[in-house]
Amino acid sequence: MATTAEYTGCGEWEELVGAALLGTERRQGDPAALLDAAAVQTVRRRAGLRPAEAAPRPQPAPDDPRPEPPEPARRRLAQLLAGRTGAGSAGGRRGAAPDLTELLPQWLAAAGRHGYRAPAALLPALLDAARARTDLRPPALALAGPRGLWLARLNPDWRFALRGGAGGGELRDPEDRAGVEQLWQEGLFAERVGLLGAVRAHEPAAAVRLLSSTWTTERAEDRLMFLDSLRTGLSEQDEPFLEAALGDRSRSVRATAAELLSALPGSALAGRMARRAAACVGPQGVVPPAECDAGMLRDGVVKRPPAGRGERAWWLGQLVEAAPLSCWRERFGGLDPARIVELPIADGESWREELHAAWCRAAVRQRDPEWSRALLGAASAPPATAPGTASLAERAKLLSVLPEGERADWVGQFIRAHGLPEAFQLLGVCEVPWAGALGRAVVDALDAAREAGSYPWSFSGVMGLAERCLDPAEADRLEGLTAAAEYPEDGAAGAGAYWAEAFQRLVATLRLRAAMLAELRPDPPV
């Protein structure tokens, strides 16, 4: 039977591996001796490694002249990045403790408004958080600044920070024309997307010149992404470039160019679409186009409809949504939008729905508040009777066109008339924090649901949104709702405990948000 010494004497690592593969029984060896010999040989192999050449030292991190947040705010950021949240209750309930991970975006946004930089010690945790959550990347990388980019070059896990399009890459100063040109010619695709966006924000016309310089050599999917960057700062100056893009070999590029041109009411394409749409729609009724001709195809009309849609209705909708809304006042004898959308359609209700849906898309695309108001109608009216659309998703888009105060007032009235569950999508387009009439409407609706003993889980999404969006000043008014109350016999089982717990969490979160924002205020000068 082989001993450790015999195995060690035969010595070579390959022979030990062979013995292990064949089995000690066939070699008449002792398994323990084989393992001992392998351990000895492993130590020898490691001890025999020669040290590698030292890598060059990294350059020092660049300076970031922005101030760090005050000390209490730095501690709060460390807490939020750690994601420490109170343990949930039994049964999968969240408990009464605030969800800290949901407050991190608000902390980052507020810190950005104050012009702070990330504390150096928290940069690794901040980059880890941005890696895990793409929604955090723009504010997190802005806070991390040049030091964050320096650190990201040292860790492959953080390379996303160097890809300009992800919200904070290695972009040139838009004023540095030579640097911009070099990155545009040599950079990675995402870096080029980010660069184009930065140049567009700085000087819209310069972005078009940059894009024109390489347009014919770009891949179709890249042309489409670059073209999408022109939505920011879109103006009549972009029309020649976009008009030329209508002849692009890619259908998607042609469609996007047409969409952008239709958002410019004075463009030649908008005029062509207005003439086509006016030939189909008027006081006498609706006559959809009989065919999709070559001119319509060049102007971005998609010929083949989706499943379940008729061809003529599909073409009609595309013409109407691309026509400037200003053309309809003249077409309908000087009537304003509210009167136009109230008109009956002589050729049937189905054409009315197609026409109004197209007007809704046009109002959103052209950012027209007057048409948006007309198509929304009164907030107190039943959604099914809305002049434009009963779809809450479409109504949310129309609301996004209105000024923030008017938007909040409309949604507040909608909640008082129809309750919170119907308003969930609409609340998402309201300015944060929800204050004034909107905040009161949300709190009153939650209180009414609590008093009615409503099924509690149906409000969990609204409660989560309220924790993040309600004005922290509402905490005092909500304090009285944190105690468990008696409920009707037909109320949902466990509703009392749930509502008490939910309101406790809501109040705690609002108070934490108030403290968080106070901590971020700059220290007074000494």
Coordinates of C-alpha atoms in Angstrom, one line a residue, residues 159-342:
R159 CA -18.3 49.9 -16.6
F160 CA -21.9 50.9 -17.3
A161 CA -21.0 54.4 -15.9
L162 CA -18.6 54.9 -18.9
R163 CA -21.3 54.3 -21.5
G164 CA -22.5 57.8 -22.0
G165 CA -26.1 56.9 -23.0
A166 CA -26.7 55.3 -19.6
G167 CA -26.9 58.7 -17.9
G168 CA -23.4 60.1 -17.2
G169 CA -20.7 58.7 -19.4
E170 CA -17.3 60.0 -20.4
L171 CA -18.6 62.9 -22.5
R172 CA -16.7 65.8 -24.0
D173 CA -17.4 69.4 -23.2
P174 CA -19.8 70.4 -26.1
E175 CA -17.6 73.5 -26.5
D176 CA -14.6 71.3 -27.2
R177 CA -15.3 70.9 -30.9
A178 CA -12.2 68.8 -31.6
G179 CA -12.9 66.5 -28.6
V180 CA -16.6 66.1 -29.7
E181 CA -15.6 65.2 -33.2
Q182 CA -13.0 62.7 -32.0
L183 CA -15.5 60.9 -29.7
W184 CA -18.2 61.0 -32.4
Q185 CA -15.9 59.3 -34.9
E186 CA -14.2 56.9 -32.5
G187 CA -16.5 56.3 -29.5
L188 CA -18.6 53.3 -28.7
F189 CA -22.2 53.5 -29.8
A190 CA -23.6 54.3 -26.3
E191 CA -21.0 57.0 -25.9
R192 CA -22.0 58.5 -29.2
V193 CA -25.7 58.5 -28.2
G194 CA -24.8 60.3 -24.9
L195 CA -22.6 62.8 -26.8
L196 CA -25.3 63.6 -29.3
G197 CA -27.8 64.2 -26.5
A198 CA -25.3 66.5 -24.7
V199 CA -24.6 68.5 -27.9
R200 CA -28.3 68.7 -28.6
A201 CA -29.0 70.2 -25.2
H202 CA -26.2 72.7 -25.6
E203 CA -26.8 73.7 -29.3
P204 CA -29.5 71.9 -31.2
A205 CA -28.3 72.9 -34.7
A206 CA -24.8 71.6 -33.9
A207 CA -26.2 68.1 -33.1
V208 CA -27.9 68.0 -36.5
R209 CA -24.6 69.0 -38.2
L210 CA -22.8 66.3 -36.2
L211 CA -25.3 63.6 -37.2
S212 CA -25.3 64.7 -40.8
S213 CA -21.6 64.2 -41.1
T214 CA -21.9 60.4 -40.7
W215 CA -25.5 59.7 -41.4
T216 CA -25.1 57.8 -44.7
T217 CA -22.5 55.4 -43.1
E218 CA -24.5 54.6 -39.9
R219 CA -26.4 51.3 -39.4
A220 CA -30.3 51.5 -39.6
E221 CA -30.8 50.7 -36.0
D222 CA -28.2 53.3 -35.0
R223 CA -29.8 55.9 -37.3
L224 CA -33.1 55.3 -35.6
M225 CA -31.6 55.8 -32.1
F226 CA -29.8 58.9 -33.2
L227 CA -32.9 60.3 -34.8
D228 CA -34.8 59.9 -31.5
S229 CA -32.3 62.2 -29.8
L230 CA -33.7 65.1 -31.9
R231 CA -37.0 65.1 -29.9
T232 CA -35.2 67.4 -27.4
G233 CA -35.1 70.9 -28.8
L234 CA -37.1 70.0 -31.9
S235 CA -37.7 73.1 -34.1
E236 CA -38.2 74.3 -37.6
Q237 CA -34.5 74.3 -38.1
D238 CA -34.5 70.5 -38.1
E239 CA -37.0 70.2 -41.0
P240 CA -34.6 70.0 -43.9
F241 CA -32.7 67.1 -42.2
L242 CA -35.9 65.3 -41.2
E243 CA -37.5 65.8 -44.7
A244 CA -34.5 64.2 -46.2
A245 CA -34.8 61.3 -43.8
L246 CA -38.3 60.6 -45.2
G247 CA -36.4 58.9 -48.1
D248 CA -34.4 56.7 -45.8
R249 CA -34.1 53.0 -46.8
S250 CA -35.3 51.9 -43.3
R251 CA -39.1 52.0 -42.7
S252 CA -38.6 52.7 -39.0
V253 CA -36.4 55.6 -39.7
R254 CA -38.9 57.0 -42.2
A255 CA -41.7 56.6 -39.6
T256 CA -39.8 58.4 -36.9
A257 CA -38.8 61.2 -39.2
A258 CA -42.5 61.6 -40.2
E259 CA -43.6 61.6 -36.5
L260 CA -41.1 64.4 -35.6
L261 CA -42.1 66.5 -38.6
S262 CA -45.8 66.1 -37.7
A263 CA -44.9 67.6 -34.3
L264 CA -43.9 70.8 -36.2
P265 CA -47.3 72.3 -37.3
G266 CA -45.6 74.5 -39.8
S267 CA -43.6 71.8 -41.6
A268 CA -44.3 70.8 -45.2
L269 CA -45.2 67.3 -44.1
A270 CA -47.8 68.7 -41.6
G271 CA -49.3 70.7 -44.5
R272 CA -49.5 67.6 -46.7
M273 CA -51.2 65.6 -43.9
A274 CA -53.6 68.4 -43.2
R275 CA -54.8 68.4 -46.8
R276 CA -55.2 64.6 -46.8
A277 CA -57.0 64.6 -43.4
A278 CA -59.3 67.5 -44.4
A279 CA -60.3 65.5 -47.5
C280 CA -61.5 62.7 -45.2
V281 CA -63.1 64.5 -42.3
G282 CA -65.5 67.5 -42.3
P283 CA -68.9 68.7 -41.2
Q284 CA -70.6 66.3 -43.6
G285 CA -69.0 63.2 -42.0
V286 CA -66.0 60.9 -42.4
V287 CA -64.8 59.3 -45.6
P288 CA -61.6 57.3 -45.0
P289 CA -58.9 57.1 -47.7
A290 CA -59.6 54.4 -50.3
E291 CA -55.9 53.5 -50.7
C292 CA -52.5 54.1 -49.2
D293 CA -50.6 55.8 -52.1
A294 CA -46.9 56.3 -52.6
G295 CA -47.0 59.8 -51.2
M296 CA -48.6 58.6 -48.0
L297 CA -46.0 55.8 -47.7
R298 CA -43.2 58.4 -48.0
D299 CA -44.7 60.6 -45.4
G300 CA -44.6 57.7 -42.8
V301 CA -48.1 56.1 -43.1
V302 CA -47.8 52.4 -42.4
K303 CA -49.8 50.4 -44.9
R304 CA -50.5 47.2 -43.1
P305 CA -52.8 47.5 -40.1
P306 CA -52.3 45.5 -36.9
A307 CA -54.5 42.5 -36.3
G308 CA -58.2 43.4 -35.8
R309 CA -58.0 46.8 -37.4
G310 CA -59.5 47.7 -40.8
E311 CA -57.1 49.1 -43.4
R312 CA -59.1 52.3 -44.1
A313 CA -59.6 53.1 -40.4
W314 CA -55.9 52.5 -39.8
W315 CA -54.9 54.9 -42.6
L316 CA -57.5 57.5 -41.4
G317 CA -56.1 57.5 -37.9
Q318 CA -52.5 58.0 -39.1
L319 CA -53.5 61.0 -41.3
V320 CA -55.5 62.7 -38.6
E321 CA -52.9 62.3 -35.8
A322 CA -50.2 63.7 -38.1
A323 CA -52.2 66.7 -39.3
P324 CA -51.8 70.0 -37.4
L325 CA -54.7 70.5 -35.0
S326 CA -55.0 74.1 -36.1
C327 CA -56.4 73.0 -39.4
W328 CA -59.7 71.7 -37.9
R329 CA -60.9 75.1 -36.7
E330 CA -61.1 76.3 -40.3
R331 CA -62.5 72.9 -41.5
F332 CA -65.4 73.2 -39.0
G333 CA -66.3 76.8 -39.6
G334 CA -64.4 78.4 -36.9
L335 CA -65.5 76.2 -34.0
D336 CA -63.2 75.8 -31.0
P337 CA -61.9 72.4 -30.1
A338 CA -64.5 71.8 -27.3
R339 CA -67.3 72.3 -29.8
I340 CA -65.6 70.3 -32.5
V341 CA -65.3 67.1 -30.3
E342 CA -68.9 67.4 -29.3

